[in-house]
Every structure is written in structure tokens, then in C-alpha cells.
XYZ file of C-alpha atoms in Angstrom:
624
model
C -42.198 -58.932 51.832
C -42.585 -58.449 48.242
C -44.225 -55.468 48.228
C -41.374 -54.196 50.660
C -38.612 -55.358 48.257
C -40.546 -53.451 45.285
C -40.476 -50.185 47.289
C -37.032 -50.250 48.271
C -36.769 -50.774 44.447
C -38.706 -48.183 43.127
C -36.896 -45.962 46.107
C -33.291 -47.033 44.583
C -34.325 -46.036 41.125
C -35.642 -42.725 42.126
C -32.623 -41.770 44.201
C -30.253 -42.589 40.777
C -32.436 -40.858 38.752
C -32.500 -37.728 41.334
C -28.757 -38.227 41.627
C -28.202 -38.355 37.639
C -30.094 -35.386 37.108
C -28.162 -33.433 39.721
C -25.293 -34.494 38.311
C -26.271 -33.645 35.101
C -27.549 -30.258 35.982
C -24.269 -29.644 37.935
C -22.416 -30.775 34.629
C -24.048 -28.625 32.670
C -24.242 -25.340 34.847
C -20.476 -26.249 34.954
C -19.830 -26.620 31.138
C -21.685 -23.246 30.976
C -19.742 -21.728 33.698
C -16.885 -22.701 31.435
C -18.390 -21.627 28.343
C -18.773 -18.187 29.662
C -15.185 -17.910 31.524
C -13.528 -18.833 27.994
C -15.917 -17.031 25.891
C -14.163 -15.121 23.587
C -15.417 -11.776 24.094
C -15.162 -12.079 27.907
C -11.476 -12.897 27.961
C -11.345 -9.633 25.382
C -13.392 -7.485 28.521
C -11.343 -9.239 31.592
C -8.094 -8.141 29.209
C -9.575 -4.773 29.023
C -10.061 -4.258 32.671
C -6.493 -5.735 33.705
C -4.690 -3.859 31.518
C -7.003 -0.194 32.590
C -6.613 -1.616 36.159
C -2.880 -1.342 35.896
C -2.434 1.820 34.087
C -5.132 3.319 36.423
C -3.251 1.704 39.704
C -2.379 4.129 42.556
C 0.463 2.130 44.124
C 0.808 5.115 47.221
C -1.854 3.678 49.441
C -0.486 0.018 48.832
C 2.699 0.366 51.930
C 4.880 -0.514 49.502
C 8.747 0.312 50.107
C 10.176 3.471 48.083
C 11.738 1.230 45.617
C 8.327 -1.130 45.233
C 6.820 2.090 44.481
C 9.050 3.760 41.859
C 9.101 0.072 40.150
C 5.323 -0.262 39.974
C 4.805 3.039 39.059
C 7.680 2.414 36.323
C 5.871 -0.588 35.028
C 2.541 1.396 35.137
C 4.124 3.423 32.752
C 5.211 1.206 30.277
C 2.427 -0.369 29.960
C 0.563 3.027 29.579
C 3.044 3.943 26.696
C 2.730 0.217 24.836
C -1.124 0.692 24.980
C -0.535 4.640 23.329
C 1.827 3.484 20.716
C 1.185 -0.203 19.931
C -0.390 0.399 16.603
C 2.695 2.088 15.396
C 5.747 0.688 17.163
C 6.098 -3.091 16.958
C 8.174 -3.125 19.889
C 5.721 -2.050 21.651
C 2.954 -4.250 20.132
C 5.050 -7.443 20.911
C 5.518 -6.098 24.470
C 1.633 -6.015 24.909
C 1.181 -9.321 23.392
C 3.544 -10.607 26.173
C 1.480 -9.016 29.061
C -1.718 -10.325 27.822
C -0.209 -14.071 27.015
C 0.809 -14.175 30.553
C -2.576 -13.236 31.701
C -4.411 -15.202 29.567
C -2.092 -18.485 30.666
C -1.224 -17.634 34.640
C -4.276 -15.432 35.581
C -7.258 -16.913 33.585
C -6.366 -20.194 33.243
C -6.242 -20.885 29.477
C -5.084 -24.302 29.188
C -4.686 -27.021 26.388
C -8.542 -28.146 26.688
C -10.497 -25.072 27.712
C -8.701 -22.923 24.736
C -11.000 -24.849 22.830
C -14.002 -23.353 24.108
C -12.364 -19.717 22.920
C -11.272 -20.793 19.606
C -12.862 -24.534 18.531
C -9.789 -25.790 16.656
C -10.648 -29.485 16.930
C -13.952 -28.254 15.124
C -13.210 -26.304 12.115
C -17.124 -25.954 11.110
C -17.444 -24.306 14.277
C -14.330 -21.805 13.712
C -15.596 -18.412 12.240
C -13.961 -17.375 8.838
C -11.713 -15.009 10.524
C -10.069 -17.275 12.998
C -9.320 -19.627 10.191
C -7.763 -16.834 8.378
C -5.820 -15.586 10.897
C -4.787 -18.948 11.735
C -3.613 -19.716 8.130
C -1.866 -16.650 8.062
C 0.096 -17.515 11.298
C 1.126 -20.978 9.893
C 2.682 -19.809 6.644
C 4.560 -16.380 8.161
C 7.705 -18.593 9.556
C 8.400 -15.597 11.138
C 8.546 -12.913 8.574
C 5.295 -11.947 8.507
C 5.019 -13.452 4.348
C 1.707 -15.349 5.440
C -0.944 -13.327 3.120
C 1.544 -13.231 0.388
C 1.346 -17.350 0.152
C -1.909 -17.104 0.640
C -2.037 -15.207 -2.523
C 0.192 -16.415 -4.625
C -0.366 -20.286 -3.707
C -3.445 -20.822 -2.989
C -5.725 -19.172 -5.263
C -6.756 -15.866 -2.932
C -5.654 -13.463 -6.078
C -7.124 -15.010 -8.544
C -10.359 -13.414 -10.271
C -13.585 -15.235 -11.069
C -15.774 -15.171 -14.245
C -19.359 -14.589 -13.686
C -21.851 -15.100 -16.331
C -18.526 -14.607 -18.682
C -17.857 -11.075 -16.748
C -14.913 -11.199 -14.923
C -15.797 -10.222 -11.529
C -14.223 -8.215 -8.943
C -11.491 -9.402 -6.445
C -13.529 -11.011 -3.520
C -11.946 -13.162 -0.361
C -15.639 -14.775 1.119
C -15.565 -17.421 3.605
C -16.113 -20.191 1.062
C -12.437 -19.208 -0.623
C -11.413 -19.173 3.479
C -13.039 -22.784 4.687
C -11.713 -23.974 0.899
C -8.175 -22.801 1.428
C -8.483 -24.731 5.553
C -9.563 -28.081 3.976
C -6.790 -28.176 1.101
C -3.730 -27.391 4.010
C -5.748 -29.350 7.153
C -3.087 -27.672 9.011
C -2.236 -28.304 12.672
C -1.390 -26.543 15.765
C 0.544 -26.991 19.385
C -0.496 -25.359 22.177
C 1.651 -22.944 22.013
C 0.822 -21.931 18.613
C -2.976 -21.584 19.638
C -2.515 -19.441 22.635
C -0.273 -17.024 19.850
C -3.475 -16.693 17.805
C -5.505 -16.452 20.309
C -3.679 -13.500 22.011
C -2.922 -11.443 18.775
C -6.657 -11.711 17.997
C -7.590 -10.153 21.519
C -4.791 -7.639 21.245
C -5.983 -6.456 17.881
C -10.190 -5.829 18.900
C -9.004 -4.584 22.151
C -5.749 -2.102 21.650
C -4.880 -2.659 17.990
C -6.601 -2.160 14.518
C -9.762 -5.027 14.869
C -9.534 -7.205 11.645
C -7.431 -4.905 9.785
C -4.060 -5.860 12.103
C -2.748 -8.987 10.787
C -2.398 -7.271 7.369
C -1.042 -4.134 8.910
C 1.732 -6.340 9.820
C 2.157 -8.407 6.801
C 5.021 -7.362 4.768
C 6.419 -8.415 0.648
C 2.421 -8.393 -0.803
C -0.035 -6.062 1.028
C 0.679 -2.154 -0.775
C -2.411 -0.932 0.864
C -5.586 -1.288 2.931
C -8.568 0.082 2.700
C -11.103 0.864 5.491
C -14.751 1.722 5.042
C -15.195 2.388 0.942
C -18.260 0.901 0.083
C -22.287 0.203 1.808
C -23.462 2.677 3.708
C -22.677 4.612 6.201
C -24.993 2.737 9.248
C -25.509 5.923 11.585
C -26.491 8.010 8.682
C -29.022 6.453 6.380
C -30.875 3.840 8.291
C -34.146 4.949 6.712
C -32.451 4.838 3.024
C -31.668 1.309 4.374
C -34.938 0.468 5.196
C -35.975 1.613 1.482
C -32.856 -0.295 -0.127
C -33.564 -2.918 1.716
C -37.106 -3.615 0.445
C -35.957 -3.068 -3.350
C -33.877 -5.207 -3.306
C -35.087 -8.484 -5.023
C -34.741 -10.862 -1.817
C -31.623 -9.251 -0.194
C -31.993 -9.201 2.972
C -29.995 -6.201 4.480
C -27.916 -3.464 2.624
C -24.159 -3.583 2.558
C -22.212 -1.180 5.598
C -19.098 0.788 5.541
C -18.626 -1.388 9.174
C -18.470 -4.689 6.353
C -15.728 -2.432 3.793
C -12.179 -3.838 4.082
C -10.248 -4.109 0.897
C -6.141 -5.329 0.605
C -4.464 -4.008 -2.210
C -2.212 -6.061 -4.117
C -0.280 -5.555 -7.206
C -2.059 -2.839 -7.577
C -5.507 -4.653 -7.398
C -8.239 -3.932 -4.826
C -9.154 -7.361 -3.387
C -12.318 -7.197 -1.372
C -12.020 -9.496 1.925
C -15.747 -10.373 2.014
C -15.094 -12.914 5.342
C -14.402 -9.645 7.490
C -16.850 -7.123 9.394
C -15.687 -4.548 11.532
C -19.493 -5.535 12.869
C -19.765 -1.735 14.672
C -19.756 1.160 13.344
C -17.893 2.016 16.639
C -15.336 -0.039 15.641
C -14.968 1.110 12.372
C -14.739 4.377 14.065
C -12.281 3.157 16.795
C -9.678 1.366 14.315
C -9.239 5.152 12.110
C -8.635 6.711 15.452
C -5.894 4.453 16.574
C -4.314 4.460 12.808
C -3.338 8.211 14.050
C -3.351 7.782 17.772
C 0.497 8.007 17.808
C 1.060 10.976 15.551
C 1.019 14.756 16.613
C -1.689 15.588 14.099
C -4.100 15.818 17.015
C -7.958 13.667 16.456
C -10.472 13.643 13.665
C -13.068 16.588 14.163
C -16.244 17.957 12.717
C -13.116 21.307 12.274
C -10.263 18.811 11.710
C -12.365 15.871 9.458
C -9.032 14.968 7.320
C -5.387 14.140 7.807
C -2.668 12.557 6.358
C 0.558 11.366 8.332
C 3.524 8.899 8.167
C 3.643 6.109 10.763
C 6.303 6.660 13.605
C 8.922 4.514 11.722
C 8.097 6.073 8.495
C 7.143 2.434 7.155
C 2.883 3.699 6.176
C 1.983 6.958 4.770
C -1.976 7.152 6.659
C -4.387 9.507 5.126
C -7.864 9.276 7.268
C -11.328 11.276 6.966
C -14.767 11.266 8.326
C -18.008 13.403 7.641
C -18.668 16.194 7.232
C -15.305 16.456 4.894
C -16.164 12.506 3.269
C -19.595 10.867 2.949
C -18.600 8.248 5.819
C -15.583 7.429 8.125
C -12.942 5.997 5.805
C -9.230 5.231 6.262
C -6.261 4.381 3.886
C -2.904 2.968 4.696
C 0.058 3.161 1.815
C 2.308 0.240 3.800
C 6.226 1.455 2.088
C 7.617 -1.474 4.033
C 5.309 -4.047 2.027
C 7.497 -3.551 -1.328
C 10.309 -5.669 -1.832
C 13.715 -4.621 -3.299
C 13.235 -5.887 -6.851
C 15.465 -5.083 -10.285
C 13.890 -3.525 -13.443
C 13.886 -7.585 -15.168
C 11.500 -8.715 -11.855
C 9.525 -5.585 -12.380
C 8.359 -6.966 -15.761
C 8.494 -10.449 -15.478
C 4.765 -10.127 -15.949
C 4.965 -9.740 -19.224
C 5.607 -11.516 -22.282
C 9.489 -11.511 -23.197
C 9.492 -8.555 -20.921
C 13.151 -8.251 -20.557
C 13.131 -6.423 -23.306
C 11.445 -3.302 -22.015
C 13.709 -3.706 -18.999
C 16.977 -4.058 -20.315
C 15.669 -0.385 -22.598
C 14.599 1.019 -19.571
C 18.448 -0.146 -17.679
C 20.650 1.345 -21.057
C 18.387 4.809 -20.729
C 18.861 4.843 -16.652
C 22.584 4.565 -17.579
C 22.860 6.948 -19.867
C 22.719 9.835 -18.044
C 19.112 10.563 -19.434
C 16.234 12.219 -17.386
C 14.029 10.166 -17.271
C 9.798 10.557 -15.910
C 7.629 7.314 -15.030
C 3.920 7.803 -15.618
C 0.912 6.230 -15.622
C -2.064 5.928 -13.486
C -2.586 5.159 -9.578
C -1.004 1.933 -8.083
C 0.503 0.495 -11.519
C 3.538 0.615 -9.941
C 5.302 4.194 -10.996
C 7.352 3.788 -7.384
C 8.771 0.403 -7.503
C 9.613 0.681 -11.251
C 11.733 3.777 -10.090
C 13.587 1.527 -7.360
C 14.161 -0.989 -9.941
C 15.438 2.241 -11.996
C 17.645 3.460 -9.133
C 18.975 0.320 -8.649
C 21.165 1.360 -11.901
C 21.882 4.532 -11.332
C 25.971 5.212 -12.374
C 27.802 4.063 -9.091
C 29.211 6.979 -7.245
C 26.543 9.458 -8.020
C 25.267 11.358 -4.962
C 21.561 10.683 -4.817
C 19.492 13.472 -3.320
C 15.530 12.861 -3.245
C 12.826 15.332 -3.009
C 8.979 14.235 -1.990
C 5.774 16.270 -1.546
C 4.422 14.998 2.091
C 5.497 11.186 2.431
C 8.795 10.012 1.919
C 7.951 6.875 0.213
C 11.041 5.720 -1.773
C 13.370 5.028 0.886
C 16.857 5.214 -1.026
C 18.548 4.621 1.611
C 16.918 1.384 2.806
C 17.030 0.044 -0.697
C 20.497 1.295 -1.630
C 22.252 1.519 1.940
C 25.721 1.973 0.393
C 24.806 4.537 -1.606
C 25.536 8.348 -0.559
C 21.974 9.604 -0.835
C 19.324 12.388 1.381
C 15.623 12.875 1.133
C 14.163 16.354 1.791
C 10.218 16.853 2.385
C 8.443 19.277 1.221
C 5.996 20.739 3.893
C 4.420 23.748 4.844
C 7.230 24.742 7.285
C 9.421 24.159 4.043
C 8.196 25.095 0.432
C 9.374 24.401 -2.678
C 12.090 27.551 -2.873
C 13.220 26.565 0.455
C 14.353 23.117 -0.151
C 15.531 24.040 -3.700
C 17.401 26.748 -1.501
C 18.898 24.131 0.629
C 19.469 20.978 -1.835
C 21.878 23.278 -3.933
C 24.043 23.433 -1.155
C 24.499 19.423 -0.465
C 26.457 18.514 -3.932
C 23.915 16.128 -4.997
C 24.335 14.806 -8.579
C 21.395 12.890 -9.588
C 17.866 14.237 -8.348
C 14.844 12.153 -7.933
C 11.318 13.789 -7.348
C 8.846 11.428 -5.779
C 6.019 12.451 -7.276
C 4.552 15.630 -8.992
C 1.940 16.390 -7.058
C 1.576 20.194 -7.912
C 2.690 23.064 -10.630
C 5.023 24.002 -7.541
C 6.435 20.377 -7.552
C 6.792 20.476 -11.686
C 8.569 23.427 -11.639
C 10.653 22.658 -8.570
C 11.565 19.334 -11.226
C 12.387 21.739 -13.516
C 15.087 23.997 -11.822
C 16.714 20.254 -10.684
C 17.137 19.256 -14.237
C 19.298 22.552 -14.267
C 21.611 21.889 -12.073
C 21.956 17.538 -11.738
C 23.684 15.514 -14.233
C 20.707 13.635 -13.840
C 16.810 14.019 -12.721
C 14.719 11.429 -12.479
C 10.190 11.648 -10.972
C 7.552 10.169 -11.649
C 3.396 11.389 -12.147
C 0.099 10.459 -13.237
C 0.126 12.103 -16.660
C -2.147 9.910 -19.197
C 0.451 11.157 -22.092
C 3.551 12.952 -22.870
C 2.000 15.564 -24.483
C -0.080 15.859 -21.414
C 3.163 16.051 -19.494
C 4.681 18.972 -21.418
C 2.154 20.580 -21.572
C 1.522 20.635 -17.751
C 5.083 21.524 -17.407
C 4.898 24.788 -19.304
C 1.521 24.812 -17.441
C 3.812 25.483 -13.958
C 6.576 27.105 -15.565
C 3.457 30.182 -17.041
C 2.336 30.101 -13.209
C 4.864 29.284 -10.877
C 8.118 30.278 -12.349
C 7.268 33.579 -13.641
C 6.926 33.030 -17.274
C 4.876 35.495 -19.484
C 5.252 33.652 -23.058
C 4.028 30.141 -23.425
C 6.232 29.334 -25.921
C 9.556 30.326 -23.821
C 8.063 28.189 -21.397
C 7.265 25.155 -23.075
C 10.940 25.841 -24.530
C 11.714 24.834 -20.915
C 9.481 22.176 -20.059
C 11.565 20.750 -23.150
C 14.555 21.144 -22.345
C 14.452 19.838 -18.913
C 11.945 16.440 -20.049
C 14.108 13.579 -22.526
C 12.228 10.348 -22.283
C 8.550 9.078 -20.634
C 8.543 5.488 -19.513
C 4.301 5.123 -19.425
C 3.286 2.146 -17.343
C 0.030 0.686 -16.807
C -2.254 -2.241 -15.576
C -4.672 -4.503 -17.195
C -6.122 -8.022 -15.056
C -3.694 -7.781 -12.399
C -0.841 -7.622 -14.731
C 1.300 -4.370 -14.659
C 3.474 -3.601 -17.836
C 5.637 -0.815 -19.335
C 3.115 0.456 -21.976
C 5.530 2.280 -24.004
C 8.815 4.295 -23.986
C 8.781 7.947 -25.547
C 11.449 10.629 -26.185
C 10.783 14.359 -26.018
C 13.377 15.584 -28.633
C 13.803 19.586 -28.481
C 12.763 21.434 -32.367
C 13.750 24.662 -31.226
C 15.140 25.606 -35.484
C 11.598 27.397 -35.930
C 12.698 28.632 -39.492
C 12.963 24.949 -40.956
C 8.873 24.591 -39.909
C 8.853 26.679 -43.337
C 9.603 25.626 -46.965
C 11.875 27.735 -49.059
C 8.748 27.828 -51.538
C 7.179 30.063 -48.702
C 9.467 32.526 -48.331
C 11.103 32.977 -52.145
C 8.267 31.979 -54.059
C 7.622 34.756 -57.148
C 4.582 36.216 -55.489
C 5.969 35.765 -52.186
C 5.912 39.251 -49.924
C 8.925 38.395 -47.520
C 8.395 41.002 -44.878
C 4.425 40.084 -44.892
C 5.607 36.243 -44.362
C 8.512 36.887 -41.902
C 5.853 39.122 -39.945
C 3.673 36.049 -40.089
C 6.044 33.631 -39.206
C 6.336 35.653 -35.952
C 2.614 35.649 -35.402
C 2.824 32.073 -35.285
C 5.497 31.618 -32.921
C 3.616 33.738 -30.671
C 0.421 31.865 -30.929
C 2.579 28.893 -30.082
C 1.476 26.988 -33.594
C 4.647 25.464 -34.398
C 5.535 22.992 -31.822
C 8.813 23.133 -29.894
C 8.809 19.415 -29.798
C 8.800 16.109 -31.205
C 7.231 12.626 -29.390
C 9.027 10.084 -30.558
C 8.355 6.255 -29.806
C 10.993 3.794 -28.910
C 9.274 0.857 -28.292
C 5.642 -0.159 -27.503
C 4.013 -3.366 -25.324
C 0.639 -4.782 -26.255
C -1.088 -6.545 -23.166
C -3.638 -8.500 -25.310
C -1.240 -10.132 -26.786
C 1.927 -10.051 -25.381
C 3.709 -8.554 -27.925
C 6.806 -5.898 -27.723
C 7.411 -3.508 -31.058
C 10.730 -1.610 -32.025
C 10.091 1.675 -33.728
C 12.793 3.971 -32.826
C 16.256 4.247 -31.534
C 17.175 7.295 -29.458
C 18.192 10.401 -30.767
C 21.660 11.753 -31.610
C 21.490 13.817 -29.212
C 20.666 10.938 -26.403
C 23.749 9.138 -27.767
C 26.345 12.212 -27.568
C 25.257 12.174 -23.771
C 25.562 8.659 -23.088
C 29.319 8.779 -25.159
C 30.116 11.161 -22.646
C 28.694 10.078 -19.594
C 29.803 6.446 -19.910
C 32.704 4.957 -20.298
C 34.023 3.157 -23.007
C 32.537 -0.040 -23.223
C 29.390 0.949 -21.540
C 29.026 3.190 -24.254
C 29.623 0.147 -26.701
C 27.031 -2.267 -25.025
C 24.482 0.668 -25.333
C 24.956 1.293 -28.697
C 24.939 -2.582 -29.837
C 22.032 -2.646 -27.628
C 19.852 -0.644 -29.730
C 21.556 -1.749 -32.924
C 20.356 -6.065 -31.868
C 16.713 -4.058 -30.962
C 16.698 -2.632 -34.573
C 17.648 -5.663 -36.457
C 15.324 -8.322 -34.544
C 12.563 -8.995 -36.945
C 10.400 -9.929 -33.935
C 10.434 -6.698 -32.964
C 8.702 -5.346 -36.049
């Protein structure tokens, strides 16, 4: 009997141990089952195929009514036309979102728990850098798409590291991400997950991969930057190999896939944490930045192009090889720079309203005025701050080579302004041509881009009360003498001194900016004044001296004219900014010349508030 009772036992135990394991097993094959049905990338291929099932769909073989027909085939394309112009029209972006939340929520049953699986939120070391980045970037937008910009300005991502007591580049690496996570410990409903969720499928299977959250960020981002530095994986795998091995314990060479740079404030920042992880994605993401425009697809005979977004908001200049050593994209984002005055434009520096307020009284004057200085220190916002005081009433007429990228009208919508492109279809002479005929009073030239762009400049300062462009000339010397450069081969001119005469005449003061550590500043303020009395360059001494021969030193005076040895102009220096250490210096006020203008152009007590102006700058002792 006891030997029964023992079997039946053992027999007991066996059975729970045979059921356990089956239920284990069936546990587990169903936690996998789960883990592959919410596995990120398959939702991404399941949203693939719905979406090229439905623009695909032949609804004719369905016996469907006429009117089921003509609405599915209207829905089929709508869809087709969000998935062609998504990554250009945000209408359209949201309206994909929508059709792939609805999936994800009705169709493939993303719920509260099994969203987890997708995106471990309850399990932050678990979360890749990305998805806590785009996370963090979704709390802080409240809606107006100002996420990065927090992240940047409160939390550290701008800020530049010293290295051995080198300052070091601009880097974003995961360890600034997971840092930035811990200090916020943010939160997130449901419904907030399934939003992140869906934008990051939309953007790695319609929009631009990793670079579409900042493509859509607005008030920080000035430009992204796709593919600049590692190499180029399909090309050099055996210089890999090579680099790879020489490397002092690297373990694998840098790729143009890993290359995505933000630029901000004029500063390349280098977001380490991302990988377009293919170089077929790389490749895919410049595609789509020009899938919407009519300039056709990157070729071996077309490698380059340059375009505006549909909405005019991103000028997008792409390339690939053979034409660049890799495929590489840049997007200038217009809609990313805030509507600031010429005092926020230098609140970076050091009792910086100075500069401003010089800048404002020269604006008002009447004077033409150029903004220099090198790429990205901010020549185009400091000329919206500029605009901004432009004397009201003034019709504003704009002329840009390409891009139309400072968007008068959106800044001042009151004002009674028109931008004109110059293009291939219309030259220079063609839209000089045309502007004379729209009474415009104070000309702007976006940039000078070309001798043909200089000396289009030129003929406006004829003809406007005022002119106002900007360029990348180092100084102003350099600036004149590129001027009469344009005016020798462009506008006909056989004697370089006639034509620097008129580079002169048309250029009256050269507001030089610059950037140093993330800081941009108004280096220094110069005015071209005209010394067109050629006789005074000569003493009396020379001329009635005893010994002198007059007709030998008249005929030599001439000589030197022609050889262009007595300068038609004079640089003078209103006021200079040192970045090291913060200080502004008064040298000159402007010339008489400058001040019979403004008495003219201003009225009364305008006039009066510039000249005390310049008077208080004179006087201040700290100033000297």
C-alpha cells in the first residue's frame, strides 16, 4: 500500500512538473510571439506594407457601388499624395501620422502594456539614446515645436567641454542624453507614448530617419547637416580595414551613415547619439529632402542641386559622388529664426547696446549700409534686426541670388515690401529691368554672391534712397575693392580708377560681424568716405617749389591717377568690440557728409537724438 501511495506520488509530481514546463514553454513562446508582433522594426515593415497596400489597391474587382469606388479610389489618392509630399508639407505629414496612429491602435493592437515591448519606457536603461531624445524633445515642445531649443539652452546640450585644457568640439553623445533623462525623470500617458511612437515610425519609414524631429523644430535649429565627416562606407572599405588597424585600439572607423550635425547660433553641434546605421538610409533621407521639388533626382549627370522647400521655409542644397567625395545633404531651415531687434541681436555681448543703438541711428539715417563677415555669424538676422528700423513708409523691395531667405514680409507684414529672385530664367539686367518699374524706395540685396550681384547692388544704390546687402568680405577694403572688381567686368568699365570712383560712391558704412565660442558680436563699424579732390594728395611744395618743373609734375600727377596710386577713399572707424574682453571703443563719429543726409532725411527731432547720440558716444570716457 505504501509503495502504491509513493507512485501515485511520484506520478503527481511528474504531471506538475510536465504541466509547469508546458506552461512555461507556452508562456514563453507567447512572450516571444509578443516580442516579435511589437518589435519595433516589424510594426515599421507591417506600416510599410499597409500603407503600399492601399496606394497599390485596385478597388474595380472589389463589387463595390460607383460611389464606394470613386471614394476609395479618392482616399487612395490622398494617401498617395501625403506619402509624395510629407517631408515638405506639414499638412500632409500630420495627415500620415493620423493614418498610421489609427493602425498602430485599431489594427495592430498597441495598447497601454504591449507599447512597452516597442519602446521600454518603464525601463529607461533599456531605451536607446534616440528614443530618449525624441521623447525629451516631445515633452518640452508644448506644441510649438521649441523642444531642442530648451534642450539647449536649459539643460546644458550647447555647452562646450574642455579636454586636456582644449576646448573641444560641440558633441551631443548618449551620456549628455541618459544625463539630461535622469535630471527631468519625466513622465508619459498613453497617449503621449503612442505620439512618439508613431512620429518615430513615420520618420524611418516616409520621412527624414533621425534627422525629422529637428527638421521640424523651429526658434534654435539654423541648419542640419547630413553626412560630413567618416567615410564614405560603400567606397573605402579596404581604407577601413587599414584605418582600422592603425588606430591605437579603435575599433571601427567613423561613417558618413554616423554624420549628423545641428547648427546653432552659428555653431556646428555634432549629435554623436544618432546613426543613420545604412548607408541606404543615408542615401534614402537626401532623396526625400528633394522628393517634392521639380529639380528631378540625384544622378551620376545630375550629382548636385539646390532648391527651396515647397513653403519656402528651407533653402536644400544636396550632392553625391562623383560631384562630392560622399552623399551629403544641407538644410538652411529660414523658419528656425525668430523675429528679434538689433538690442537682442547683441545681447551676447558685453554692454552691447551700444553697438546696437549705432547700428539703429545709421539704419535711420538714410545711410547704405553692407553687413559682412564670415558664414553663419549671423549677417541675415542682424539685417532683420536692421530692417526692423527702416523709416516707416518706405517701400521695401528685396533682391536675392537663388533662395529667398529674408522673408520681409513675414517679419514686417505691414510693411509694403516685394522680393524678386534672381534665376537663370531671370538675370541680373532683367530684374533690375523690372524692379525700376515697382517704385521701391529702399533696396535690400540678400547676399552678394557674384560680380553680377555687386554690380546689380551698385545700379540700386543709384536709384533708392536707401540700399542695404550683406557678404562675406573679410574687410572693407576687400569690399571695395571687389566692387570695382564687378564694376571693371560686369558693368563695362575700362579705367579702374572710374570704377572704384563708383564702388565709392554707392558703399557708406560696413557693419563687420563675427563669432568667437558660440558668441556672435558686431566686430566693428566702418565708413567708406569718398576723396575724390585728387589735387590735395599733393603739397604746394610739389608743385611751386624753386626747382619744381610744373608741366613734368602735372604730367606725373596724371600718371598716378592712372596707375590708381592715390586712393579714392578713406576707411574710417566708428567704433570697435573686443571679444576677449568685452570691451566697446569710440574712435570716430560719422562724417559731415553722413550728417547732411540724416538732417535731411529725418525729421526734426530724429535728427536731434542722432546727433546727441554720437555727441554722449564721444564724451563717455568708457568708450576710450
Amino acid at each position: 500500500m505504501e509503495i502504491l501511495i509513493n507512485i501515485c506520488v511520484i506520478l503527481l509530481v511528474t504531471i506538475a512538473f510536465l504541466y509547469a514546463i508546458i506552461f512555461l514553454l507556452g508562456k514563453s513562446e507567447v512572450q516571444e510571439e509578443k516580442s516579435v508582433k511589437f518589435n519595433y522594426r516589424t510594426l515599421c515593415q507591417d506600416v510599410q506594407k499597409m500603407i503600399n497596400e492601399h496606394v497599390g489597391a485596385n478597388v474595380m474587382g472589389l463589387g463595390l457601388s460607383a460611389q464606394q469606388v470613386k471614394n476609395q479610389e479618392k482616399q487612395r489618392l490622398a494617401v498617395s499624395s501625403y506619402v509624395r509630399t510629407c517631408c515638405s508639407d506639414p499638412g500632409s505629414r500630420e495627415a500620415l501620422k493620423g493614418i498610421i496612429r489609427t493602425y498602430l491602435t485599431s489594427e495592430r493592437d498597441v495598447n497601454e502594456k504591449n507599447i512597452l515591448i516597442t519602446i521600454p519606457f518603464n525601463n529607461p536603461n533599456a531605451m536607446t539614446a534616440r528614443q530618449m531624445a525624441e521623447a525629451l524633445i516631445y515633452r518640452l515642445d508644448e506644441g510649438r515645436d521649441i523642444g531642442f531649443a530648451k534642450l539647449y539652452e536649459q539643460y546644458g546640450w550647447g555647452q562646450t567641454k574642455i579636454v586636456d585644457g582644449v576646448e573641444a568640439p560641440y558633441v551631443i553623445d548618449e551620456e549628455t542624453v541618459r544625463r539630461t533623462w535622469n535630471e527631468m525623470c519625466p513622465e508619459f500617458s498613453y497617449a503621449e507614448r503612442i505620439n512618439i511612437l508613431t512620429q518615430m515610425i513615420y520618420s524611418d519609414c516616409f520621412g527624414l530617419g533621425i534627422a525629422d524631429i529637428f527638421n521640424q523644430q523651429k526658434g534654435s535649429i539654423e541648419e542640419y547637416q547630413i553626412g560630413l565627416s567618416g567615410l564614405p562606407g560603400q567606397n573605402y572599405r579596404y581604407q577601413d580595414e587599414v584605418l582600422t588597424l592603425a588606430s591605437e585600439g579603435k575599433t571601427a572607423a567613423e561613417y558618413s551613415k554616423d554624420a549628423f550635425y545641428v547648427v546653432v547660433k552659428g555653431n556646428a553641434v555634432r549629435m554623436k547619439y544618432l546613426s543613420f546605421e545604412t548607408d541606404d538610409e543615408l542615401q534614402r533621407v537626401i532623396r526625400n529632402l528633394i522628393k517634392d521639388s521639380s529639380a528631378g533626382e540625384l544622378t551620376v549627370q545630375q550629382p548636385e542641386i539646390v532648391v527651396e522647400s515647397a513653403d519656402g521655409a528651407r533653402r536644400i542644397s544636396v550632392s553625391r559622388p562623383p560631384h562630392s567625395d560622399a552623399w551629403v545633404g544641407f538644410v538652411r531651415k529660414f523658419d528656425s529664426i525668430s523675429k528679434i531687434t538689433l538690442r537682442d541681436w547683441c545681447a551676447g555681448m558685453k554692454d552691447g547696446n551700444y553697438m546696437a543703438d549705432a547700428v539703429g541711428q545709421i539704419v535711420r539715417s538714410g545711410a547704405n549700409i553692407a553687413f559682412t563677415g564670415e558664414m553663419a555669424s549671423g549677417k541675415t538676422t542682424l539685417f532683420r534686426g536692421a530692417l526692423m528700423d527702416i523709416k516707416d513708409g518706405l517701400a521695401i523691395r528685396v533682391v536675392e541670388d537663388g533662395s529667398l531667405e529674408l522673408n520681409v514680409r513675414k517679419f514686417l507684414p505691414g510693411r509694403n515690401s516685394l522680393a524678386l529672385r534672381v534665376t537663370e530664367q531671370t538675370p541680373e539686367s532683367e530684374v533690375l529691368a523690372f524692379i525700376r518699374k515697382t517704385t521701391g524706395q529702399c533696396f535690400c540685396v540678400g547676399e552678394i554672391t557674384s560680380l553680377a550681384m555687386a554690380n546689380l547692388c551698385m545700379n540700386l544704390c543709384k536709384i533708392s534712397q536707401q540700399t542695404l546687402f550683406s557678404a562675406h568680405y573679410a574687410t572693407t577694403d576687400a569690399m571695395v575693392a571687389d566692387f570695382t572688381n564687378a564694376k571693371l567686368c560686369i558693368g563695362n568699365y575700362t579705367n579702374e580708377k572710374l570704377a572704384e570712383m563708383e564702388a565709392v560712391s554707392s558703399l557708406q558704412f560696413n557693419v563687420h560681424v563675427a563669432k568667437n565660442q558660440g558668441i556672435r558680436y558686431i566686430e566693428r563699424i566702418d565708413e567708406v568716405i569718398p576723396k575724390f579732390d585728387f589735387e590735395s594728395e599733393f603739397s604746394a611744395d610739389e608743385v611751386t617749389g624753386a626747382n619744381a618743373d610744373v608741366e613734368l609734375v602735372q604730367g606725373v600727377r596724371e600718371v598716378r591717377k592712372q596707375l590708381g596710386k592715390i586712393r579714392s577713399y578713406e576707411v574710417r572707424t566708428l567704433m570697435t568690440y573686443d571679444v576677449t574682453t568685452g570691451k566697446t571703443t569710440f574712435y570716430n563719429t560719422p562724417s559731415n557728409k553722413i550728417f547732411e543726409k540724416a538732417k535731411w532725411y529725418m525729421s526734426g527731432e530724429q535728427f536731434e537724438e542722432f546727433d546727441q547720440f554720437f555727441k554722449a558716444l564721444a564724451e563717455n570716457e568708457d568708450l576710450k
